[in-house]
Tab-separated table of C-alpha atoms in Angstrom:
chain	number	residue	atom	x	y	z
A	21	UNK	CA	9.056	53.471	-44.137
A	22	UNK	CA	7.128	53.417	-47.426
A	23	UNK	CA	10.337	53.614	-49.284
A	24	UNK	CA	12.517	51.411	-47.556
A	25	UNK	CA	9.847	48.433	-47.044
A	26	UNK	CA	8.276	49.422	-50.934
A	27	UNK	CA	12.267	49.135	-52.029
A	28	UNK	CA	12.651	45.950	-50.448
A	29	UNK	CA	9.234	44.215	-50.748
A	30	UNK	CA	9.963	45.222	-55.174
A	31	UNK	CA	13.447	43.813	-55.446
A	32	UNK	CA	12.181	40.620	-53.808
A	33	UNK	CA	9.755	40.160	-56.388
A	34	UNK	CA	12.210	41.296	-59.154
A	35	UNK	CA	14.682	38.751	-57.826
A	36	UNK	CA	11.865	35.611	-57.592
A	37	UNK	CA	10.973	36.214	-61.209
A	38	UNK	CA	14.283	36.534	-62.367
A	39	UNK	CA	15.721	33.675	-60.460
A	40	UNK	CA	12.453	31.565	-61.738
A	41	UNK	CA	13.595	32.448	-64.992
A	42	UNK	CA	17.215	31.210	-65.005
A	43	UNK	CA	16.474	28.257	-62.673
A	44	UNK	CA	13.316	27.246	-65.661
A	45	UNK	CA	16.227	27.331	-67.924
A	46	UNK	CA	19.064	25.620	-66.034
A	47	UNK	CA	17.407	22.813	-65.103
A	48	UNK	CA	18.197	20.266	-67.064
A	49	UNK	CA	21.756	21.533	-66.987
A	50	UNK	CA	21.495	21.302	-63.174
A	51	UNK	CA	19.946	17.572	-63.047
A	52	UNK	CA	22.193	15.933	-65.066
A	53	UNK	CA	25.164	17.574	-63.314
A	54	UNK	CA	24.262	17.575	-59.723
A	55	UNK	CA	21.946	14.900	-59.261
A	56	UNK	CA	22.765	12.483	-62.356
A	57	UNK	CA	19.339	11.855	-63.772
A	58	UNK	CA	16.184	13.647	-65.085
A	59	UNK	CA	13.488	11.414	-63.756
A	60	UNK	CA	9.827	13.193	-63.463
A	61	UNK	CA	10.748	12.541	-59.648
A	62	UNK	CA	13.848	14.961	-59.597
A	63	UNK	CA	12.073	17.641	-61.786
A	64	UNK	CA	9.484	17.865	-59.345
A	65	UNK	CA	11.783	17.784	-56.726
A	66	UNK	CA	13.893	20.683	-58.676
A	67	UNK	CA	10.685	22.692	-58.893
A	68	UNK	CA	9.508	22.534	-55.936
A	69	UNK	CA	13.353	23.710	-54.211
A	70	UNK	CA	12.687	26.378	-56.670
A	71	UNK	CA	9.176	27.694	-54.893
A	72	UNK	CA	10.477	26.964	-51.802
A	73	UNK	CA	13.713	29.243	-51.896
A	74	UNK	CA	11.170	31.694	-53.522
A	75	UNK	CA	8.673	31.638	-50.444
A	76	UNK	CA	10.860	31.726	-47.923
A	77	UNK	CA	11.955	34.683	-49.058
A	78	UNK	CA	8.725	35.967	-48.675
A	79	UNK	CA	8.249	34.189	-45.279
A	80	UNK	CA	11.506	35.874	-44.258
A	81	UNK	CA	10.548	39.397	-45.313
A	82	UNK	CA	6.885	38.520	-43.451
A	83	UNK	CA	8.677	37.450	-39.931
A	84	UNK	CA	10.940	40.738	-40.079
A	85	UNK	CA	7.985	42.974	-40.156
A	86	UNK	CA	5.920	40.945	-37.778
A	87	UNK	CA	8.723	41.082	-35.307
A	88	UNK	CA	9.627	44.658	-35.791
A	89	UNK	CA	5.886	45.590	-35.198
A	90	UNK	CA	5.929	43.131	-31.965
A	91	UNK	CA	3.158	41.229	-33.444
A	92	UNK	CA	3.923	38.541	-31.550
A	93	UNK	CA	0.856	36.493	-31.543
A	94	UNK	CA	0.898	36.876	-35.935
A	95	UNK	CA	4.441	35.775	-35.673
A	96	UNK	CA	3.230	32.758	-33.930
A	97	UNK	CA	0.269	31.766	-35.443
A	98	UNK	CA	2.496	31.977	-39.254
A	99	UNK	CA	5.035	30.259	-37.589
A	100	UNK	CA	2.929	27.310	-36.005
A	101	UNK	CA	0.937	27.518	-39.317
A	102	UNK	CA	4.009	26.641	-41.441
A	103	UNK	CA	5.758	24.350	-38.725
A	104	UNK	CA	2.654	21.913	-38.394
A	105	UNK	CA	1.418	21.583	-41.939
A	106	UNK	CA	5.119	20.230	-42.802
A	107	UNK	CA	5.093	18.314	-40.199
A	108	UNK	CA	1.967	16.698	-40.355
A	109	UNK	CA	1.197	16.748	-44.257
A	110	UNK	CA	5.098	15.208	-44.299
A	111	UNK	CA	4.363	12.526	-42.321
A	112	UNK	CA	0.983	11.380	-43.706
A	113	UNK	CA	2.547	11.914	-47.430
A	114	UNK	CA	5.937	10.226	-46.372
A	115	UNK	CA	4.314	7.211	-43.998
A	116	UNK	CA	0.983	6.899	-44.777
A	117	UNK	CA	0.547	6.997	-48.207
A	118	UNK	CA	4.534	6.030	-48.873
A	119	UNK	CA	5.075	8.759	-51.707
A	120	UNK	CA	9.354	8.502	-50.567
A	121	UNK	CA	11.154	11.861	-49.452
A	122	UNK	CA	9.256	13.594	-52.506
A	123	UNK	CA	6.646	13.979	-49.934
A	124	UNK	CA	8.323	16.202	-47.582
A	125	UNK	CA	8.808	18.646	-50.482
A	126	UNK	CA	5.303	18.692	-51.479
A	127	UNK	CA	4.509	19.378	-47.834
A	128	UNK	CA	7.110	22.032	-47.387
A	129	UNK	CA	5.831	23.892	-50.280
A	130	UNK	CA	1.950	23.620	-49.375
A	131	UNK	CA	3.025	25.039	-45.767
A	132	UNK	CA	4.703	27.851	-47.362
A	133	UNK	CA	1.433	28.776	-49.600
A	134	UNK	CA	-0.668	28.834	-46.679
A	135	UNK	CA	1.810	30.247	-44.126
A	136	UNK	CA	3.247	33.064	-46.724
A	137	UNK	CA	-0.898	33.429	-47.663
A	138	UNK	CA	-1.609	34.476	-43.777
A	139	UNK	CA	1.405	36.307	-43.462
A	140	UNK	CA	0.718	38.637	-46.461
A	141	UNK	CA	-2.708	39.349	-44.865
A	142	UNK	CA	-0.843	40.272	-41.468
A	143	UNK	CA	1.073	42.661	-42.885
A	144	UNK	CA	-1.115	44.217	-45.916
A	145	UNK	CA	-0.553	47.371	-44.350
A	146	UNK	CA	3.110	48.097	-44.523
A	147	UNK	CA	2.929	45.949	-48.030
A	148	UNK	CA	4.287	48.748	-50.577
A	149	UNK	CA	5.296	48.522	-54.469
A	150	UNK	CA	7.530	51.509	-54.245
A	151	UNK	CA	10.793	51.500	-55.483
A	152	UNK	CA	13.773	54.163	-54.339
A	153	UNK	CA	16.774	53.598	-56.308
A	154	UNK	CA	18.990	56.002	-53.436
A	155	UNK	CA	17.558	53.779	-50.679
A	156	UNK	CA	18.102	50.765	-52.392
A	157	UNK	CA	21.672	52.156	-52.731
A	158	UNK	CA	22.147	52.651	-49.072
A	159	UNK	CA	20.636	49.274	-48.147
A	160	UNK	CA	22.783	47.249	-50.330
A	161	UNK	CA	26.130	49.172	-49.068
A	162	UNK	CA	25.235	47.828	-45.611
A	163	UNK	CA	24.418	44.323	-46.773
A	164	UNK	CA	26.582	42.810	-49.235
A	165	UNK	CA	28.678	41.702	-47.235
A	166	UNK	CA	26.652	39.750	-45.348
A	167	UNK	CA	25.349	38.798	-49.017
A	168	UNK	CA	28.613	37.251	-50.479
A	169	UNK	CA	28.662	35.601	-47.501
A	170	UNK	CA	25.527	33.879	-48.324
A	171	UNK	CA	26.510	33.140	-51.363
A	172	UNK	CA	30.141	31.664	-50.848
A	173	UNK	CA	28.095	29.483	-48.138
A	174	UNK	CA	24.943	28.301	-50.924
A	175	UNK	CA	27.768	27.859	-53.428
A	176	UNK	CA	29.984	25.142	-51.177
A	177	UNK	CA	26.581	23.527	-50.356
A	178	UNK	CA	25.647	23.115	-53.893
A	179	UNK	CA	29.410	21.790	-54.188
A	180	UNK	CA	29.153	19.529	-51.500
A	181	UNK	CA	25.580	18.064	-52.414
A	182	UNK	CA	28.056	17.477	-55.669
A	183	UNK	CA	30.652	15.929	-54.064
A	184	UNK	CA	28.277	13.480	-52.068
A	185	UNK	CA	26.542	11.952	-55.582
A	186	UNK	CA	29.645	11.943	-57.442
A	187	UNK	CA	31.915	10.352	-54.526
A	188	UNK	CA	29.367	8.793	-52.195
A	189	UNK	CA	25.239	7.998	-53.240
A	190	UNK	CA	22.237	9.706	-54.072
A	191	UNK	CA	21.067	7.705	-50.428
A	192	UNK	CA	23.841	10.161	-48.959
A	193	UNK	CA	22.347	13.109	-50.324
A	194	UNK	CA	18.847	11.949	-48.455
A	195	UNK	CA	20.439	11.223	-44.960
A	196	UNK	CA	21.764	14.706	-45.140
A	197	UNK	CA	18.869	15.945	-46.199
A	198	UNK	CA	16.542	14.632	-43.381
A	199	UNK	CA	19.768	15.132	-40.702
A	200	UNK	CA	19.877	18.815	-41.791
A	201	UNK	CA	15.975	18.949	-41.231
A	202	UNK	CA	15.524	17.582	-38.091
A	203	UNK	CA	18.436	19.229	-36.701
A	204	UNK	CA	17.181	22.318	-37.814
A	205	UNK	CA	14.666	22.219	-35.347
A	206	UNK	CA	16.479	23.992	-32.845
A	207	UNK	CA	16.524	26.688	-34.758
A	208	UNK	CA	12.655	27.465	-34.578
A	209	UNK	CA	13.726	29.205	-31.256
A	210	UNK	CA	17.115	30.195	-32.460
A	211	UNK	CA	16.556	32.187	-35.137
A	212	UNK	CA	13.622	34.148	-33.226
A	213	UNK	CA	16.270	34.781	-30.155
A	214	UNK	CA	19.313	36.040	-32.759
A	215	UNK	CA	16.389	38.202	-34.592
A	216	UNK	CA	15.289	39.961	-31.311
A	217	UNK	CA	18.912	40.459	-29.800
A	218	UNK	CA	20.664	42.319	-32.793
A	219	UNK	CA	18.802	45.531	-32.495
A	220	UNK	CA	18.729	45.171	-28.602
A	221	UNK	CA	22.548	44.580	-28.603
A	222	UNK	CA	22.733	47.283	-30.867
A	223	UNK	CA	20.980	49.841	-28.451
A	224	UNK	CA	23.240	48.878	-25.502
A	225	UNK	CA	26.291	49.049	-27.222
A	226	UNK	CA	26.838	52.682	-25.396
A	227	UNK	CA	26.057	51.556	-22.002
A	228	UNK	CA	28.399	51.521	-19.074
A	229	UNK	CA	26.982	48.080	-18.038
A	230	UNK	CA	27.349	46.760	-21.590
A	231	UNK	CA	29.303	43.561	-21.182
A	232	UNK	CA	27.371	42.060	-18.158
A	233	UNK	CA	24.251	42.429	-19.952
A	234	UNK	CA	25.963	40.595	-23.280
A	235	UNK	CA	27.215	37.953	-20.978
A	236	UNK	CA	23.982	37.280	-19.188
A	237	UNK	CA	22.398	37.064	-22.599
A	238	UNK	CA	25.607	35.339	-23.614
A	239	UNK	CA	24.668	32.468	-20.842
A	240	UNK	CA	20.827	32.596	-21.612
A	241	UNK	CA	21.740	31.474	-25.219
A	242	UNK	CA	23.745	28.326	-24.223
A	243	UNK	CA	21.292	27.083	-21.548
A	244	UNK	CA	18.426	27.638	-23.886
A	245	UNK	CA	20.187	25.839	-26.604
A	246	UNK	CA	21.621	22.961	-24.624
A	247	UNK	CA	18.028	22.439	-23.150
A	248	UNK	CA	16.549	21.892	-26.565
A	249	UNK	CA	19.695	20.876	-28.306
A	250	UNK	CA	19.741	17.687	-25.585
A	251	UNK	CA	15.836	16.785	-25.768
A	252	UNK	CA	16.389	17.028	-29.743
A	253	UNK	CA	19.509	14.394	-29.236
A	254	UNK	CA	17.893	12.145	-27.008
A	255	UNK	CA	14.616	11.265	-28.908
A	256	UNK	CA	16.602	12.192	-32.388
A	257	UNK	CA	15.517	7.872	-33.209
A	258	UNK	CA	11.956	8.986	-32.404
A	259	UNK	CA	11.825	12.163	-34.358
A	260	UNK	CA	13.833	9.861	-37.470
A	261	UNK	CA	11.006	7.325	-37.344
A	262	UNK	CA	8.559	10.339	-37.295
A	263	UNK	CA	9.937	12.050	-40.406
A	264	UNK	CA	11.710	9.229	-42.499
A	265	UNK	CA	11.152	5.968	-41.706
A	266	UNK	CA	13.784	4.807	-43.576
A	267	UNK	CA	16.423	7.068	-43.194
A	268	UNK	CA	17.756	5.700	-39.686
A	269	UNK	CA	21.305	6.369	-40.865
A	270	UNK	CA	20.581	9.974	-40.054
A	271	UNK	CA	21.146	9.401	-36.837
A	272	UNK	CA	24.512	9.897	-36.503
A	273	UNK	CA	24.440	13.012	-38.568
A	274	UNK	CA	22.072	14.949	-36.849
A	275	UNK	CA	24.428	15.872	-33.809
A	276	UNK	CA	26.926	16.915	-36.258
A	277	UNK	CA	24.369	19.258	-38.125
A	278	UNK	CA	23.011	20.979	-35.077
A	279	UNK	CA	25.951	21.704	-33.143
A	280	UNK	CA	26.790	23.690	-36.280
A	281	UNK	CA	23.614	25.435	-36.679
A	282	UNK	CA	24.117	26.709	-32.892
A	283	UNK	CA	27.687	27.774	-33.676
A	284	UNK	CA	26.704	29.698	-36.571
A	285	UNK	CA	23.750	31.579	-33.998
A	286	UNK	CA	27.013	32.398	-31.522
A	287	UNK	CA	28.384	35.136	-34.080
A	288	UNK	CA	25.081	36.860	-32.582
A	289	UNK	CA	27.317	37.526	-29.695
A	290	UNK	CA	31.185	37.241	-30.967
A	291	UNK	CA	30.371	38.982	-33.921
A	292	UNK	CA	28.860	42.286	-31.798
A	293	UNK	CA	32.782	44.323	-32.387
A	294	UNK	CA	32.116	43.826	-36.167
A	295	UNK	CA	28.829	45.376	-36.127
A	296	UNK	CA	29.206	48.124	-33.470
A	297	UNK	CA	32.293	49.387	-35.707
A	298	UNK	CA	30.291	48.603	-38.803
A	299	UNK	CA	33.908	47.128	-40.106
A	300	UNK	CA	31.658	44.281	-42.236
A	301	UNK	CA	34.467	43.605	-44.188
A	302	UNK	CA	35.273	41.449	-41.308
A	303	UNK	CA	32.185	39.599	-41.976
A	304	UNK	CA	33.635	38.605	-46.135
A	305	UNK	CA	37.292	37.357	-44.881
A	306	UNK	CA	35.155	35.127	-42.131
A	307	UNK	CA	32.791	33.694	-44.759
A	308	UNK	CA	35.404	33.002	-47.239
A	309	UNK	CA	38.175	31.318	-44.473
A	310	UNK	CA	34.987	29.816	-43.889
A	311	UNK	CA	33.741	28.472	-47.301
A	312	UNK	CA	37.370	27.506	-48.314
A	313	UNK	CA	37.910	25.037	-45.121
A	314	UNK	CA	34.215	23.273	-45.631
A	315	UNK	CA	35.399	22.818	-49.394
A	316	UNK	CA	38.452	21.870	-49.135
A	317	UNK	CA	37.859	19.376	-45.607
A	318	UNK	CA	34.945	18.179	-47.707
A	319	UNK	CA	36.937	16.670	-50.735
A	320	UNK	CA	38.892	14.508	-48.109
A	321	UNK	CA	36.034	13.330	-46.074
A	322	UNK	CA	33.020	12.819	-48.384
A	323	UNK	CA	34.684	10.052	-50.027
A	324	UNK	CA	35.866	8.196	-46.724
A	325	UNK	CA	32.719	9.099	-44.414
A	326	UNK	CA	30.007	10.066	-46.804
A	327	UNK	CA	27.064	12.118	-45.386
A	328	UNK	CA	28.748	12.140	-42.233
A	329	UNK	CA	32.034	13.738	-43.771
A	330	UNK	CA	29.866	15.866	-45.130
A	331	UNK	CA	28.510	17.124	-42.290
A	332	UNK	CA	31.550	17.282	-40.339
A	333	UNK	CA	33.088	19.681	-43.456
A	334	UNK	CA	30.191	22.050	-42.139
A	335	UNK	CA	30.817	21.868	-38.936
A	336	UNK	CA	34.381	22.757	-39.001
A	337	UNK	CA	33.628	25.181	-41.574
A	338	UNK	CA	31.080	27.343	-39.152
A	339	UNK	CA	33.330	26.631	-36.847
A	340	UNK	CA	35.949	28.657	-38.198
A	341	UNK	CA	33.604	31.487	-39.378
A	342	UNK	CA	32.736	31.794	-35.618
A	343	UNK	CA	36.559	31.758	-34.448
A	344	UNK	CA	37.075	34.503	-36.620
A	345	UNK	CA	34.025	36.778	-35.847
A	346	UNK	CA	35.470	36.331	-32.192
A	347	UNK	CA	38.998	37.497	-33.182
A	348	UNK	CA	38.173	40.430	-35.121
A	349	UNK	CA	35.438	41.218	-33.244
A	350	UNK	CA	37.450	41.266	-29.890
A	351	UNK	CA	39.955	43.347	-31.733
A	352	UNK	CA	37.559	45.733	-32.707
A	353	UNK	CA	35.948	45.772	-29.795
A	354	UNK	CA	36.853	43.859	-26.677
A	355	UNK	CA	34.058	42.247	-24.913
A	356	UNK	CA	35.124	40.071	-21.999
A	357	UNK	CA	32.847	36.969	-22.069
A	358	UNK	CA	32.682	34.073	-19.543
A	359	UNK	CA	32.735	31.040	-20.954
A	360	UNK	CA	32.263	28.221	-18.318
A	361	UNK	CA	28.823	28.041	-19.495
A	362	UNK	CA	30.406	27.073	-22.972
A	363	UNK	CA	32.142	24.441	-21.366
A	364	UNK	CA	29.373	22.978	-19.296
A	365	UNK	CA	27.402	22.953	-22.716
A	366	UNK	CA	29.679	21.138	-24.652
A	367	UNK	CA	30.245	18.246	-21.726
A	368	UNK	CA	26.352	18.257	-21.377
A	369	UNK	CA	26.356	17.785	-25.621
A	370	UNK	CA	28.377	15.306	-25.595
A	371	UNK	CA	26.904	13.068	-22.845
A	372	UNK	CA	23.337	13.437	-25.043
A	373	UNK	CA	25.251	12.863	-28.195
A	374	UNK	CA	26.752	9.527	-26.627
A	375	UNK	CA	24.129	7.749	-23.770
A	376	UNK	CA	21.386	7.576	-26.540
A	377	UNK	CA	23.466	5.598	-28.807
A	378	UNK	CA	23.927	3.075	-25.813
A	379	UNK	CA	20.795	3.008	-24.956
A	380	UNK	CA	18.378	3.272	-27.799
A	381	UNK	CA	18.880	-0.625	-29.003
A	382	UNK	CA	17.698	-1.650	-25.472
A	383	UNK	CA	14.997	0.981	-25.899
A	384	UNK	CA	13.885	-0.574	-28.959
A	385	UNK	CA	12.224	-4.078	-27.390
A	386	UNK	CA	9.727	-2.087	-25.005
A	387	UNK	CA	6.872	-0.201	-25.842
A	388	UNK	CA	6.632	3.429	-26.804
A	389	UNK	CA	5.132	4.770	-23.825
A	390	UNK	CA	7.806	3.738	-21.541
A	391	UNK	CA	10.336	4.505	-24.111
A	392	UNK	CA	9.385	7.941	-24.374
A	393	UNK	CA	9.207	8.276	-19.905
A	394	UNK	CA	12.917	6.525	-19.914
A	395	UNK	CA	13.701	9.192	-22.601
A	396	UNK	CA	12.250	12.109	-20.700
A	397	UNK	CA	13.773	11.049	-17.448
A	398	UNK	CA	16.780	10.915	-19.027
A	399	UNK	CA	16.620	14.568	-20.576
A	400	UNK	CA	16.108	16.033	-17.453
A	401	UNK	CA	19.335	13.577	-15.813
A	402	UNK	CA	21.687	14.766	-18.095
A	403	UNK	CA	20.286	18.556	-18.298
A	404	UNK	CA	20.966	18.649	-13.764
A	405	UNK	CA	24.522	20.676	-14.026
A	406	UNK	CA	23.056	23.116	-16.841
A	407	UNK	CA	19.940	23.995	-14.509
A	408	UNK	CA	21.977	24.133	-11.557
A	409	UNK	CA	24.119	26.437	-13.413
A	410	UNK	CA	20.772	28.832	-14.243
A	411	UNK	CA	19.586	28.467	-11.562
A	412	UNK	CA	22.398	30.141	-9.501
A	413	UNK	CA	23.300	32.618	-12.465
A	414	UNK	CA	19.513	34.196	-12.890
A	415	UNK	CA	18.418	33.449	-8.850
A	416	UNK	CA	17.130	36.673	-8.875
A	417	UNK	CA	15.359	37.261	-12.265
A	418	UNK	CA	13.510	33.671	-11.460
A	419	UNK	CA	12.324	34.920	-8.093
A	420	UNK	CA	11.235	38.050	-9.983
A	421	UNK	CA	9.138	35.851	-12.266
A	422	UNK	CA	8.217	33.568	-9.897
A	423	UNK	CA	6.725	36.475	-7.344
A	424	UNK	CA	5.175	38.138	-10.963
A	425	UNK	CA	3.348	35.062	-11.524
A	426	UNK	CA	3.060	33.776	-8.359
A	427	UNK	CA	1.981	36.467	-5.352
A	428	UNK	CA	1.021	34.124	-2.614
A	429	UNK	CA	4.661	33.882	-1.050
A	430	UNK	CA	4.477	30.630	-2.005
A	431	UNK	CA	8.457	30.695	-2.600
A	432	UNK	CA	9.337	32.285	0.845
A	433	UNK	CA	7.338	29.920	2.723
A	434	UNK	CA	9.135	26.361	0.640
């Protein structure tokens, strides 16, 4: 343990320094390329992207261990930490004292400080500056692929965040910004679900009853994600006028954004064949197909459709990473998934994605209380067929809970 965490826990700080050091000297190279101007605004801005990669890094490394340990209440109280200083320090820099979309970046980095602070403190035990050049040898071989697939993917963002100020407007490059953030959202329970399930997918990949339990999961994942995914849709004008006031155009970009972010969570499950053969070659021909349809759909759309091209680039893009994982993954190792609960999750996106639009200029002329009960109601109306589909699929496991929790035969007697 002391060598693999001390190996990782020293390259991370090796690669922040160095990568403070060549961003320090890039950046005016970077600003007048990519964003057109050198204001004191943008080199703030740069700066601060510059911590924030940095610390969530850290933050990374910090959840990994807390989760590994099962330190579940840490992992929440750095999570919650993080989640509500951004959120609140963002909106009282952004709307109260009107500092612009600067603000959100001073908040995001003044979470991370306190958030990474608590977190270091967490795990001060199992913090080690030990460096093993053998393990470090061993842990790349396993991982580079899944790093030049991170970097193909940074790279065509970086290109496309190009693309937007040279063919559309630096107001494109916001909308994108705050679409990508509040659709993001979803994965604050995504990311701790696709963390959890590797290894536990991992230790089942022997076992006779293999696939049902990687379809039950399977399910579990899309009625989890439709559930928030559809609240997120339905009060996405609410959260917009919570975050940035002014960028209302985000509206239409959000849906776009977030169905991709749960697509790219899927290769959790279509991806298992790559990673029970440990064929991770797989994993470089998927991100590069990948990379080389957002770049080259984003050239033709960004001009016509702006931040929304954009968007859509990314979504076809993960798309296609995801198709692939399935296809070599099956061919690795065939897993036979049901997928009328994909179905029933895309008809029940769509409905959220569409109704709002509809409704939310009626919406608009009452007040917020009963705009946010319509809004609820509505959640729960369009989310009937996915909880009726649940419901019938885990009967038994919520009559398990529900007698767990519940011991009065309370259930028996209704």
């Amino acid at each position: 343990m002391r060598k693999s965490l001390g190996t990782i826990f020293v390259y991370l700080i090796f690669i922040s320094v160095l990568f403070s050091l060549i961003a320090y000297a890039a950046q005016d190279e970077f600003l007048e390329t990519i964003i057109g101007k050198r204001t004191p605004i943008e080199r703030e801005i740069f700066l601060e992207n510059v911590f924030i990669i940095i610390a969530t890094m850290i933050f990374t490394f910090i959840l990994t261990l807390l989760r590994s340990k099962f330190s579940k209440w840490q992992y929440v109280i750095v999570s919650v930490i993080q989640f509500l200083i951004i959120s609140l320090l963002g909106y009282f820099l952004v709307v109260v004292l009107k500092t612009g979309f600067v603000g959100f970046y001073r908040a995001s980095c003044l979470s991370f400080v306190a958030s990474v602070a608590i977190g270091l403190y967490f795990i001060r035990e199992e913090l080690f500056l030990t460096f093993d050049k053998k393990r470090f040898g061993e842990l790349f071989k396993i991982s580079v692929h899944y790093l030049s697939v991170m970097m193909l993917m940074k790279l065509v963002e970086v290109l496309g965040r190009f693309l937007l100020k040279e063919y559309s407007s630096l107001e494109d490059i916001g909308i994108y910004s705050i679409g990508i953030r509040i659709a993001s959202i979803v994965m604050f329970v995504l990311t701790s679900f696709t963390t959890a399930w590797y290894p536990y997918s991992m230790a089942i990949r022997n076992d006779a009853d293999r696939d049902e339990k990687v379809n039950k999961t399977h399910q579990l994942f899309y009625i989890v994600s439709g559930t928030i995914a559809v609240f997120i849709l339905v009060f996405r004008s609410e959260l917009i006028w919570f975050f940035a006031p002014t960028y209302t155009k985000s509206y239409h970009v959000i849906p776009i954004l977030m169905f991709s972010n749960i697509a790219s969570a899927t290769i959790y499950f279509y991806q298992l064949g790559v990673n029970y053969t440990r064929q991770t070659k797989f994993i470089s021909i998927g991100g590069f197909c990948s990379v080389l349809v957002t770049g080259l759909t984003s050239l033709f759309l960004i001009k016509s459709y702006g931040a929304v091209g954009y968007a859509t680039a990314t979504l076809l893009g993960m798309l296609t990473w995801a198709g692939l994982q399935k296809y070599f993954g099956h061919k690795l190792v065939p897993i036979k998934f049901s997928y009328h609960v994909v179905y029933l999750f895309i008809a029940t996106y769509l409905i959220a994605c569409i109704i709002p639009a509809f409704i939310d200029p009626w919406l608009n002329d009452i007040s917020l209380i009963w705009r946010m009960g319509y809004k609820f109601g509505l959640s729960f109306v369009i989310l009937i067929p996915l909880f009726i589909f649940g419901y019938f699929k885990f009967k038994s496991d919520i009559h398990k809970l529900w007698d767990k929790y519940f011991p009065f035969g309370v259930r028996k007697s209704f």
